[in-house]
Amino acid sequence: MSTAAQPDPTRFILIGTSHPGNVGAAARAMKVMGFSELVLVRPRFADVLVQEDTVAMASGAADILVRARIVDSLAEALDGVTCAIGTAMTPRDFGPPTITPREGLGELARTHAAAGHKVGFVFGSERHGMANEDVYRCHALISIPTHPGYGSLNLSQAVQVLAYEWRMALGGFPVTARTPDADLAGGEAVQGMLTHLEQALVQLGFLDPAAPKKLMPRLNQLFNRAELRQEDIHILRGIAKAILERTAR
């Protein structure tokens, strides 16, 4: 099933973002994973969506910025969202359950996205994270399994990690090969090259035709393991031809 043809089941919500570059980088992170809905809650700068740093860091994701909304409260940002996932530590007194990206998002894709429900990922400010009152609005918190000695992720990095994991949970995108399929050489071409190479090795004095032992069968096995392409055959036959021409003088 092609995920590109499916409606976007996701909203990314950034609360109190301080640095315009992070907004642009988050938009870029979203776009490369096929998401498009961005909502900002009380960003530091009211014109953040059009600032130079924002547009520069978006790097081709300006369409995300154009459609993005700025609202005054998390309640407004969550309007229409049926499952809000916060990116914060669980408060000490009580709070929503904590999930991990790989297992938790897989379950979320099956129970919510597949049913057409809107999922919102909520990110706090760079300096203060999410306030407890915002955390309590979330259905679950997600914890990215970072190194225990240093778990500090930049805001846009966190968006990229979760956008990737969520896309994979939804089914991912097919990988398109950048090079054509290998044009493997047929058995006849390989044997013809071996015959040519054998002639060159004999003329070079490397192979004694009266006592060849197992050199050619071993070379045959070597080239079989290498899965030669047609271009490889041309190169090897070119080497054999050069040897024959040089040693014939």
Coordinates of N, CA and C in Angstrom, one line a residue:
M1 N 0.8 -1.2 0.0 CA 0.0 0.0 0.0 C 0.9 1.2 0.0
S2 N 0.6 2.2 -0.8 CA 1.4 3.4 -0.9 C 0.9 4.4 0.1
T3 N 1.8 4.8 1.0 CA 1.4 5.7 2.1 C 1.3 7.1 1.5
A4 N 1.9 7.4 0.4 CA 1.8 8.8 -0.2 C 0.4 9.1 -0.6
A5 N -0.4 8.1 -0.9 CA -1.8 8.4 -1.3 C -2.8 8.5 -0.2
Q6 N -2.3 8.2 1.0 CA -3.2 8.3 2.2 C -3.3 9.7 2.8
P7 N -4.4 10.1 3.4 CA -4.5 11.4 4.0 C -3.5 11.5 5.2
D8 N -3.0 12.7 5.4 CA -2.1 12.9 6.5 C -2.8 12.8 7.9
P9 N -2.4 11.8 8.7 CA -3.1 11.6 9.9 C -2.4 12.3 11.1
T10 N -1.6 13.2 10.8 CA -0.7 13.7 11.8 C -0.6 15.2 11.9
R11 N -0.5 15.7 13.1 CA -0.2 17.2 13.4 C 1.0 17.3 14.3
F12 N 1.9 18.1 13.9 CA 3.0 18.4 14.7 C 2.8 19.8 15.4
I13 N 2.9 19.8 16.7 CA 2.6 21.0 17.5 C 3.9 21.4 18.3
L14 N 4.3 22.6 18.1 CA 5.5 23.2 18.8 C 5.0 24.3 19.7
I15 N 5.3 24.1 21.0 CA 4.9 25.1 22.0 C 6.1 26.0 22.4
G16 N 5.8 27.3 22.3 CA 6.7 28.3 22.8 C 8.1 28.3 22.1
T17 N 8.2 28.0 20.9 CA 9.5 27.9 20.2 C 10.2 29.2 20.2
S18 N 11.5 29.1 20.6 CA 12.3 30.3 20.8 C 13.1 30.7 19.5
H19 N 13.7 29.7 18.8 CA 14.6 29.9 17.7 C 13.9 29.7 16.4
P20 N 13.9 30.7 15.5 CA 13.2 30.5 14.2 C 13.8 29.4 13.4
G21 N 15.1 29.2 13.5 CA 15.7 28.1 12.7 C 15.2 26.8 13.1
N22 N 14.8 26.6 14.3 CA 14.2 25.3 14.7 C 12.8 25.1 14.1
V23 N 12.1 26.1 13.9 CA 10.8 26.0 13.2 C 11.0 25.6 11.8
G24 N 12.0 26.2 11.1 CA 12.2 25.8 9.7 C 12.8 24.4 9.6
A25 N 13.7 24.1 10.5 CA 14.3 22.7 10.5 C 13.2 21.7 10.8
A26 N 12.3 22.0 11.7 CA 11.2 21.1 12.0 C 10.3 20.9 10.7
A27 N 10.0 22.0 10.0 CA 9.2 21.9 8.8 C 9.9 21.0 7.8
R28 N 11.2 21.1 7.6 CA 12.0 20.3 6.7 C 11.9 18.8 7.1
A29 N 12.1 18.6 8.4 CA 12.0 17.2 9.0 C 10.6 16.6 8.7
M30 N 9.6 17.3 8.8 CA 8.3 16.8 8.5 C 8.1 16.5 7.1
K31 N 8.5 17.4 6.2 CA 8.3 17.2 4.8 C 9.0 16.0 4.2
V32 N 10.2 15.7 4.6 CA 10.9 14.6 4.1 C 10.3 13.3 4.5
M33 N 9.5 13.3 5.5 CA 8.7 12.1 6.0 C 7.3 12.1 5.5
G34 N 6.9 13.1 4.7 CA 5.6 13.1 4.1 C 4.5 13.7 5.0
F35 N 4.8 14.5 6.0 CA 3.8 15.2 6.8 C 3.8 16.7 6.5
S36 N 2.6 17.3 6.8 CA 2.4 18.6 6.3 C 1.8 19.6 7.3
E37 N 1.2 19.1 8.4 CA 0.4 20.0 9.3 C 1.2 20.4 10.5
L38 N 1.5 21.7 10.5 CA 2.4 22.2 11.6 C 1.6 23.3 12.3
V39 N 1.5 23.3 13.7 CA 0.8 24.3 14.5 C 1.8 24.8 15.5
L40 N 1.9 26.1 15.6 CA 2.8 26.7 16.7 C 1.9 27.4 17.7
V41 N 2.3 27.1 19.0 CA 1.6 27.6 20.1 C 2.5 28.7 20.8
R42 N 2.0 29.9 20.7 CA 2.7 31.1 21.3 C 4.2 31.1 21.1
P43 N 4.7 31.1 19.8 CA 6.1 31.2 19.6 C 6.7 32.5 20.1
R44 N 7.9 32.5 20.3 CA 8.6 33.7 20.8 C 8.4 34.9 19.9
F45 N 8.4 34.7 18.6 CA 8.3 35.7 17.6 C 7.0 35.5 16.8
A46 N 6.2 36.5 16.7 CA 4.9 36.4 16.0 C 5.1 36.2 14.5
D47 N 6.2 36.7 14.0 CA 6.5 36.6 12.5 C 7.4 35.5 12.2
V48 N 7.5 34.5 13.1 CA 8.5 33.4 13.0 C 8.4 32.7 11.7
L49 N 7.2 32.5 11.1 CA 7.0 31.8 9.9 C 7.6 32.4 8.7
V50 N 7.9 33.7 8.8 CA 8.5 34.4 7.6 C 9.9 34.9 7.8
Q51 N 10.5 34.6 9.0 CA 11.8 35.1 9.3 C 12.8 34.4 8.4
E52 N 13.9 35.1 8.1 CA 14.9 34.6 7.2 C 15.5 33.3 7.7
D53 N 15.8 33.1 9.0 CA 16.4 31.9 9.5 C 15.4 30.7 9.3
T54 N 14.1 31.0 9.5 CA 13.1 30.0 9.4 C 13.1 29.4 8.0
V55 N 13.0 30.4 7.0 CA 12.8 30.0 5.6 C 14.1 29.3 5.2
A56 N 15.3 29.8 5.6 CA 16.5 29.1 5.2 C 16.7 27.7 5.7
M57 N 16.3 27.5 7.0 CA 16.4 26.2 7.6 C 15.3 25.2 7.0
A58 N 14.2 25.8 6.5 CA 13.2 24.9 5.9 C 13.7 24.3 4.7
S59 N 14.6 24.9 3.9 CA 15.3 24.3 2.8 C 14.3 23.6 1.8
G60 N 13.4 24.3 1.2 CA 12.5 23.6 0.3 C 11.2 23.2 0.9
A61 N 11.0 23.4 2.2 CA 9.7 23.0 2.9 C 8.9 24.3 3.2
A62 N 9.1 25.3 2.3 CA 8.3 26.6 2.6 C 6.8 26.4 2.5
D63 N 6.4 25.4 1.8 CA 4.9 25.1 1.7 C 4.4 24.7 3.1
I64 N 5.2 24.0 3.9 CA 4.8 23.7 5.2 C 4.6 25.0 6.1
L65 N 5.5 25.9 5.9 CA 5.4 27.1 6.6 C 4.2 28.0 6.2
V66 N 4.0 28.0 4.9 CA 2.8 28.8 4.4 C 1.5 28.3 5.0
R67 N 1.4 27.0 5.2 CA 0.1 26.4 5.7 C 0.1 26.3 7.2
A68 N 1.2 26.6 7.9 CA 1.3 26.5 9.3 C 0.4 27.5 10.0
R69 N -0.1 27.1 11.2 CA -1.0 28.0 12.0 C -0.3 28.4 13.3
I70 N -0.6 29.6 13.7 CA -0.1 30.0 15.1 C -1.4 30.2 15.9
V71 N -1.4 29.6 17.1 CA -2.5 29.7 18.0 C -2.1 30.1 19.4
D72 N -3.0 30.5 20.2 CA -2.7 31.0 21.6 C -2.6 30.0 22.7
S73 N -3.1 28.8 22.4 CA -3.2 27.8 23.5 C -3.0 26.4 22.9
L74 N -2.6 25.5 23.8 CA -2.5 24.1 23.3 C -3.9 23.5 23.1
A75 N -4.9 24.0 23.8 CA -6.2 23.5 23.6 C -6.7 23.8 22.1
E76 N -6.3 24.9 21.6 CA -6.6 25.3 20.2 C -5.8 24.4 19.2
A77 N -4.6 24.1 19.6 CA -3.7 23.3 18.7 C -4.2 21.9 18.6
L78 N -4.8 21.4 19.7 CA -5.3 20.0 19.8 C -6.7 19.8 19.3
D79 N -7.3 20.9 18.8 CA -8.7 20.8 18.3 C -8.7 19.8 17.1
G80 N -9.5 18.8 17.2 CA -9.6 17.8 16.1 C -8.6 16.6 16.3
V81 N -7.7 16.7 17.3 CA -6.8 15.6 17.5 C -7.4 14.6 18.5
T82 N -7.4 13.4 18.2 CA -8.0 12.4 19.0 C -7.0 11.7 19.9
C83 N -5.7 11.8 19.6 CA -4.7 11.2 20.5 C -3.4 12.1 20.4
A84 N -3.1 12.7 21.6 CA -2.0 13.6 21.7 C -0.8 12.9 22.4
I85 N 0.3 13.0 21.7 CA 1.5 12.4 22.2 C 2.5 13.4 22.6
G86 N 2.8 13.5 23.9 CA 3.8 14.6 24.4 C 5.2 14.1 24.3
T87 N 6.1 15.0 24.2 CA 7.6 14.7 24.2 C 8.1 15.3 25.5
A88 N 7.9 14.7 26.6 CA 8.4 15.2 27.9 C 8.5 14.1 28.9
M89 N 9.2 14.4 30.0 CA 9.3 13.4 31.1 C 8.0 13.4 31.8
T90 N 7.6 12.2 32.4 CA 6.4 12.1 33.1 C 6.5 12.9 34.4
P91 N 5.5 13.7 34.8 CA 5.6 14.4 36.1 C 5.7 13.4 37.3
R92 N 6.3 13.8 38.4 CA 6.5 12.9 39.5 C 5.2 12.5 40.2
D93 N 4.2 13.4 40.2 CA 3.0 13.0 41.0 C 2.2 12.0 40.2
F94 N 1.8 12.3 39.0 CA 1.0 11.4 38.1 C 1.1 12.0 36.7
G95 N 0.6 11.2 35.8 CA 0.6 11.6 34.4 C 0.3 10.5 33.5
P96 N 0.3 10.8 32.2 CA 0.0 9.7 31.2 C 1.1 8.7 31.1
P97 N 0.8 7.5 30.5 CA 1.8 6.5 30.4 C 2.9 6.9 29.4
T98 N 4.0 6.2 29.5 CA 5.2 6.5 28.6 C 5.3 5.4 27.6
I99 N 5.5 5.7 26.3 CA 5.7 4.7 25.3 C 7.1 5.0 24.6
T100 N 7.5 4.0 23.9 CA 8.8 4.2 23.1 C 8.4 4.3 21.6
P101 N 9.2 4.9 20.8 CA 8.9 5.1 19.4 C 8.6 3.9 18.6
R102 N 9.4 2.9 18.7 CA 9.3 1.7 17.8 C 8.0 0.9 18.2
E103 N 7.9 0.5 19.4 CA 6.7 -0.3 19.8 C 5.4 0.6 20.0
G104 N 5.6 1.7 20.7 CA 4.4 2.5 20.9 C 3.7 3.1 19.7
L105 N 4.6 3.6 18.7 CA 4.0 4.2 17.5 C 3.4 3.1 16.6
G106 N 4.0 1.9 16.7 CA 3.4 0.8 15.9 C 2.0 0.5 16.3
E107 N 1.8 0.5 17.6 CA 0.4 0.2 18.2 C -0.5 1.4 17.9
L108 N 0.0 2.6 17.9 CA -0.8 3.8 17.7 C -1.2 3.8 16.2
A109 N -0.4 3.4 15.3 CA -0.7 3.4 13.9 C -1.9 2.4 13.7
R110 N -1.9 1.3 14.4 CA -2.9 0.3 14.2 C -4.2 0.7 14.8
T111 N -4.2 1.4 16.0 CA -5.4 1.7 16.7 C -6.0 3.0 16.3
H112 N -5.2 4.0 15.9 CA -5.7 5.3 15.7 C -5.6 5.7 14.2
A113 N -4.4 5.7 13.6 CA -4.2 6.2 12.3 C -5.0 5.4 11.3
A114 N -5.0 4.0 11.5 CA -5.8 3.2 10.6 C -7.3 3.4 10.6
A115 N -7.7 4.0 11.7 CA -9.2 4.3 11.8 C -9.5 5.7 11.4
G116 N -8.5 6.4 10.9 CA -8.7 7.8 10.4 C -8.7 8.9 11.5
H117 N -8.2 8.5 12.6 CA -8.1 9.5 13.7 C -6.8 10.4 13.6
K118 N -6.9 11.6 14.0 CA -5.8 12.5 14.0 C -4.9 12.4 15.2
V119 N -3.6 12.2 15.0 CA -2.6 12.0 16.0 C -1.8 13.3 16.1
G120 N -1.6 13.8 17.3 CA -0.8 15.1 17.4 C 0.4 14.8 18.3
F121 N 1.6 15.2 17.7 CA 2.8 15.1 18.5 C 3.2 16.5 19.0
V122 N 3.3 16.6 20.3 CA 3.5 17.9 21.0 C 4.9 18.0 21.5
F123 N 5.5 19.1 21.2 CA 6.9 19.4 21.6 C 6.9 20.7 22.4
G124 N 7.7 20.7 23.5 CA 7.8 21.9 24.3 C 8.9 22.8 23.8
S125 N 9.1 23.9 24.5 CA 10.1 24.9 24.1 C 11.5 24.3 24.3
E126 N 12.4 24.9 23.6 CA 13.8 24.5 23.6 C 14.4 24.5 25.1
R127 N 14.0 25.5 25.8 CA 14.6 25.8 27.1 C 13.9 25.1 28.3
H128 N 12.5 25.2 28.2 CA 11.8 24.7 29.3 C 11.0 23.4 29.1
G129 N 10.9 23.0 27.9 CA 10.2 21.8 27.6 C 8.7 22.0 27.7
M130 N 7.9 21.0 28.1 CA 6.5 21.1 28.3 C 6.1 21.3 29.7
A131 N 5.2 22.3 30.0 CA 4.7 22.5 31.3 C 3.8 21.3 31.7
N132 N 3.7 21.1 33.0 CA 2.9 20.0 33.5 C 1.5 20.0 33.0
E133 N 0.9 21.2 33.0 CA -0.5 21.3 32.6 C -0.7 20.9 31.1
D134 N 0.4 21.1 30.3 CA 0.3 20.7 28.9 C 0.5 19.2 28.8
V135 N 1.4 18.6 29.7 CA 1.6 17.2 29.7 C 0.3 16.5 30.1
Y136 N -0.5 17.0 31.0 CA -1.7 16.3 31.4 C -2.8 16.3 30.3
R137 N -2.6 17.1 29.3 CA -3.6 17.1 28.2 C -3.3 15.9 27.2
C138 N -2.1 15.3 27.4 CA -1.7 14.3 26.4 C -2.1 12.9 26.9
H139 N -2.4 12.0 25.9 CA -2.8 10.7 26.1 C -1.7 9.8 26.5
A140 N -0.5 10.1 26.0 CA 0.7 9.4 26.3 C 1.9 10.3 26.1
L141 N 3.1 9.9 26.7 CA 4.3 10.6 26.5 C 5.3 9.6 25.8
I142 N 6.1 10.1 24.9 CA 7.0 9.3 24.2 C 8.4 9.6 24.6
S143 N 9.2 8.5 24.8 CA 10.6 8.7 25.2 C 11.5 8.1 24.1
I144 N 12.4 9.0 23.5 CA 13.3 8.5 22.6 C 14.5 7.9 23.3
P145 N 14.8 6.6 23.0 CA 15.9 5.9 23.8 C 17.3 6.4 23.4
T146 N 17.7 7.5 24.1 CA 19.0 8.0 23.8 C 20.0 7.4 24.8
H147 N 21.3 7.8 24.6 CA 22.4 7.3 25.5 C 22.1 7.8 26.9
P148 N 22.2 7.0 27.9 CA 21.8 7.4 29.3 C 22.7 8.5 29.8
G149 N 23.9 8.6 29.2 CA 24.8 9.7 29.7 C 24.6 11.0 29.1
Y150 N 23.9 11.1 28.0 CA 23.6 12.3 27.3 C 22.4 12.2 26.4
G151 N 21.3 12.7 26.8 CA 20.0 12.5 26.1 C 19.4 13.7 25.5
S152 N 20.3 14.8 25.4 CA 19.8 16.1 24.9 C 19.7 16.2 23.4
L153 N 18.4 16.2 22.9 CA 18.2 16.4 21.5 C 17.7 17.8 21.2
N154 N 18.2 18.4 20.1 CA 17.7 19.6 19.6 C 16.3 19.4 19.2
L155 N 15.4 20.4 19.3 CA 14.0 20.3 18.9 C 13.8 19.7 17.6
S156 N 14.5 20.2 16.6 CA 14.2 19.7 15.2 C 14.7 18.3 15.0
Q157 N 15.8 17.9 15.8 CA 16.2 16.5 15.8 C 15.2 15.6 16.3
A158 N 14.6 16.0 17.4 CA 13.5 15.2 18.0 C 12.3 15.1 17.0
V159 N 12.0 16.2 16.3 CA 10.9 16.1 15.3 C 11.3 15.1 14.2
Q160 N 12.6 15.1 13.8 CA 13.0 14.2 12.7 C 12.9 12.8 13.2
V161 N 13.4 12.5 14.4 CA 13.3 11.1 14.8 C 11.9 10.6 14.9
L162 N 11.0 11.4 15.5 CA 9.6 10.9 15.6 C 8.9 10.9 14.3
A163 N 9.2 11.8 13.4 CA 8.6 11.8 12.1 C 9.0 10.6 11.3
Y164 N 10.3 10.2 11.4 CA 10.7 9.0 10.8 C 10.1 7.7 11.4
E165 N 10.1 7.6 12.7 CA 9.5 6.4 13.3 C 8.0 6.3 13.1
W166 N 7.3 7.5 13.0 CA 5.9 7.5 12.8 C 5.6 7.1 11.3
R167 N 6.4 7.6 10.4 CA 6.3 7.2 9.0 C 6.5 5.7 8.9
M168 N 7.5 5.1 9.5 CA 7.7 3.7 9.4 C 6.6 2.9 10.0
A169 N 6.0 3.4 11.1 CA 4.9 2.7 11.7 C 3.7 2.7 10.8
L170 N 3.6 3.8 10.0 CA 2.4 3.9 9.0 C 2.7 3.1 7.8
G171 N 3.9 2.6 7.6 CA 4.1 1.8 6.4 C 5.3 2.2 5.6
G172 N 5.8 3.4 5.8 CA 7.0 3.8 5.1 C 6.8 4.1 3.7
F173 N 7.9 4.5 3.0 CA 7.9 4.8 1.6 C 8.8 3.8 0.9
P174 N 8.5 3.4 -0.3 CA 9.4 2.5 -1.0 C 10.8 3.1 -1.3
V175 N 11.8 2.4 -1.3 CA 13.1 2.9 -1.6 C 13.4 2.7 -3.1
T176 N 13.7 3.8 -3.8 CA 14.0 3.7 -5.2 C 15.5 3.6 -5.5
A177 N 15.9 2.6 -6.2 CA 17.3 2.4 -6.4 C 17.9 3.5 -7.3
R178 N 19.1 4.0 -7.0 CA 19.7 5.1 -7.7 C 20.4 4.6 -8.9
T179 N 20.7 3.3 -8.9 CA 21.5 2.7 -10.1 C 20.6 1.6 -10.7
P180 N 20.8 1.3 -11.9 CA 20.0 0.2 -12.6 C 20.4 -1.1 -12.0
D181 N 19.6 -2.1 -12.2 CA 19.9 -3.5 -11.8 C 21.1 -4.0 -12.5
A182 N 21.9 -4.8 -11.8 CA 23.1 -5.3 -12.4 C 22.9 -6.1 -13.6
D183 N 23.6 -5.9 -14.7 CA 23.6 -6.7 -15.9 C 24.6 -7.8 -15.8
L184 N 24.2 -8.9 -15.1 CA 25.1 -10.0 -14.8 C 25.5 -10.7 -16.0
A185 N 26.8 -11.1 -16.1 CA 27.3 -11.8 -17.3 C 26.8 -13.3 -17.2
G186 N 26.5 -13.8 -18.4 CA 26.0 -15.2 -18.5 C 27.2 -16.1 -18.5
G187 N 26.9 -17.4 -18.3 CA 28.0 -18.4 -18.2 C 28.9 -18.4 -19.5
E188 N 28.3 -18.3 -20.6 CA 29.1 -18.3 -21.9 C 30.1 -17.2 -21.9
A189 N 29.6 -16.0 -21.5 CA 30.5 -14.8 -21.4 C 31.7 -15.0 -20.5
V190 N 31.4 -15.6 -19.3 CA 32.4 -15.9 -18.3 C 33.4 -16.9 -18.8
Q191 N 32.9 -18.0 -19.5 CA 33.8 -19.0 -20.0 C 34.7 -18.4 -21.1
G192 N 34.1 -17.6 -22.0 CA 34.9 -16.9 -23.0 C 36.0 -16.1 -22.5
M193 N 35.7 -15.3 -21.4 CA 36.7 -14.5 -20.7 C 37.8 -15.4 -20.1
L194 N 37.4 -16.5 -19.5 CA 38.4 -17.4 -18.9 C 39.4 -18.0 -19.9
T195 N 38.8 -18.3 -21.1 CA 39.7 -18.9 -22.2 C 40.7 -17.8 -22.6
H196 N 40.2 -16.6 -22.8 CA 41.0 -15.5 -23.2 C 42.1 -15.2 -22.1
L197 N 41.7 -15.2 -20.9 CA 42.6 -15.0 -19.8 C 43.7 -16.1 -19.7
E198 N 43.2 -17.3 -19.9 CA 44.2 -18.5 -19.9 C 45.2 -18.3 -20.9
Q199 N 44.8 -17.9 -22.1 CA 45.8 -17.7 -23.2 C 46.8 -16.6 -22.8
A200 N 46.4 -15.5 -22.2 CA 47.3 -14.5 -21.7 C 48.2 -15.0 -20.6
L201 N 47.7 -15.8 -19.7 CA 48.6 -16.2 -18.6 C 49.6 -17.2 -19.1
V202 N 49.3 -18.0 -20.1 CA 50.2 -19.0 -20.7 C 51.3 -18.2 -21.4
Q203 N 50.9 -17.2 -22.2 CA 51.9 -16.4 -23.0 C 52.8 -15.6 -22.0
L204 N 52.2 -15.2 -20.9 CA 52.9 -14.4 -19.9 C 53.9 -15.3 -19.2
G205 N 53.7 -16.6 -19.2 CA 54.6 -17.5 -18.5 C 54.1 -17.8 -17.1
F206 N 53.0 -17.3 -16.7 CA 52.4 -17.5 -15.4 C 51.8 -18.9 -15.2
L207 N 51.2 -19.4 -16.3 CA 50.6 -20.7 -16.4 C 51.3 -21.7 -17.3
D208 N 51.6 -22.8 -16.8 CA 52.3 -23.9 -17.6 C 51.2 -24.7 -18.2
P209 N 50.9 -24.7 -19.5 CA 49.9 -25.5 -20.1 C 50.1 -27.0 -19.9
A210 N 51.3 -27.4 -19.7 CA 51.6 -28.8 -19.5 C 51.2 -29.3 -18.1
A211 N 51.2 -28.4 -17.2 CA 50.9 -28.7 -15.8 C 50.0 -27.6 -15.2
P212 N 48.8 -27.4 -15.7 CA 48.0 -26.3 -15.2 C 47.5 -26.4 -13.8
K213 N 47.5 -27.7 -13.3 CA 46.9 -27.9 -12.0 C 45.5 -27.4 -11.9
K214 N 45.2 -26.7 -10.9 CA 43.8 -26.2 -10.7 C 43.6 -24.7 -10.8
L215 N 44.5 -24.0 -11.4 CA 44.5 -22.6 -11.5 C 43.2 -22.1 -12.1
M216 N 42.9 -22.6 -13.3 CA 41.7 -22.1 -14.1 C 40.4 -22.5 -13.4
P217 N 40.3 -23.7 -12.9 CA 39.0 -24.0 -12.1 C 38.9 -23.1 -10.9
R218 N 40.0 -22.8 -10.2 CA 39.9 -21.9 -9.1 C 39.5 -20.5 -9.5
L219 N 40.1 -20.0 -10.6 CA 39.7 -18.7 -11.1 C 38.2 -18.7 -11.5
N220 N 37.7 -19.8 -12.1 CA 36.3 -19.9 -12.5 C 35.4 -19.8 -11.2
Q221 N 35.8 -20.5 -10.1 CA 35.0 -20.4 -8.9 C 35.1 -18.9 -8.3
L222 N 36.3 -18.3 -8.4 CA 36.4 -17.0 -7.9 C 35.5 -16.0 -8.7
F223 N 35.5 -16.1 -10.0 CA 34.6 -15.2 -10.8 C 33.1 -15.5 -10.6
N224 N 32.8 -16.8 -10.3 CA 31.4 -17.1 -10.0 C 30.9 -16.5 -8.7
R225 N 31.8 -16.5 -7.7 CA 31.5 -15.8 -6.5 C 31.3 -14.3 -6.6
A226 N 32.1 -13.8 -7.6 CA 32.1 -12.3 -7.8 C 30.9 -11.8 -8.5
E227 N 30.1 -12.7 -9.1 CA 28.9 -12.4 -9.9 C 29.2 -11.2 -10.9
L228 N 30.1 -11.6 -11.8 CA 30.6 -10.6 -12.8 C 29.5 -10.0 -13.6
R229 N 29.6 -8.7 -13.9 CA 28.7 -8.0 -14.8 C 29.4 -7.9 -16.2
Q230 N 28.6 -7.5 -17.1 CA 29.1 -7.5 -18.5 C 30.3 -6.5 -18.6
E231 N 30.2 -5.4 -17.8 CA 31.3 -4.4 -17.8 C 32.6 -5.1 -17.3
D232 N 32.4 -5.9 -16.3 CA 33.6 -6.6 -15.7 C 34.3 -7.5 -16.7
I233 N 33.4 -8.2 -17.5 CA 33.9 -9.1 -18.6 C 34.8 -8.3 -19.6
H234 N 34.3 -7.2 -20.0 CA 35.0 -6.3 -20.9 C 36.3 -5.9 -20.4
I235 N 36.3 -5.5 -19.1 CA 37.6 -5.1 -18.4 C 38.6 -6.2 -18.4
L236 N 38.2 -7.4 -18.0 CA 39.1 -8.6 -17.9 C 39.6 -9.0 -19.2
R237 N 38.7 -9.0 -20.2 CA 39.2 -9.4 -21.5 C 40.1 -8.3 -22.1
G238 N 39.9 -7.0 -21.7 CA 40.8 -6.0 -22.1 C 42.2 -6.2 -21.5
I239 N 42.2 -6.6 -20.3 CA 43.5 -6.9 -19.6 C 44.2 -8.1 -20.4
A240 N 43.4 -9.1 -20.6 CA 44.0 -10.3 -21.3 C 44.5 -9.9 -22.7
K241 N 43.8 -9.0 -23.4 CA 44.2 -8.6 -24.7 C 45.5 -7.8 -24.6
A242 N 45.6 -6.9 -23.6 CA 46.8 -6.1 -23.5 C 48.0 -7.0 -23.2
I243 N 47.8 -8.0 -22.3 CA 48.9 -8.9 -22.0 C 49.4 -9.7 -23.3
L244 N 48.5 -10.2 -24.1 CA 48.8 -10.9 -25.3 C 49.6 -10.0 -26.3
E245 N 49.1 -8.7 -26.4 CA 49.8 -7.8 -27.3 C 51.2 -7.4 -26.9
R246 N 51.4 -7.2 -25.6 CA 52.7 -6.8 -25.0 C 53.7 -8.0 -25.1
T247 N 53.2 -9.2 -24.8 CA 54.1 -10.3 -24.7 C 54.4 -10.9 -26.1
A248 N 53.6 -10.5 -27.1 CA 53.9 -11.0 -28.5 C 55.0 -10.2 -29.2
R249 N 55.4 -9.1 -28.6 CA 56.4 -8.3 -29.3 C 57.8 -8.9 -29.1

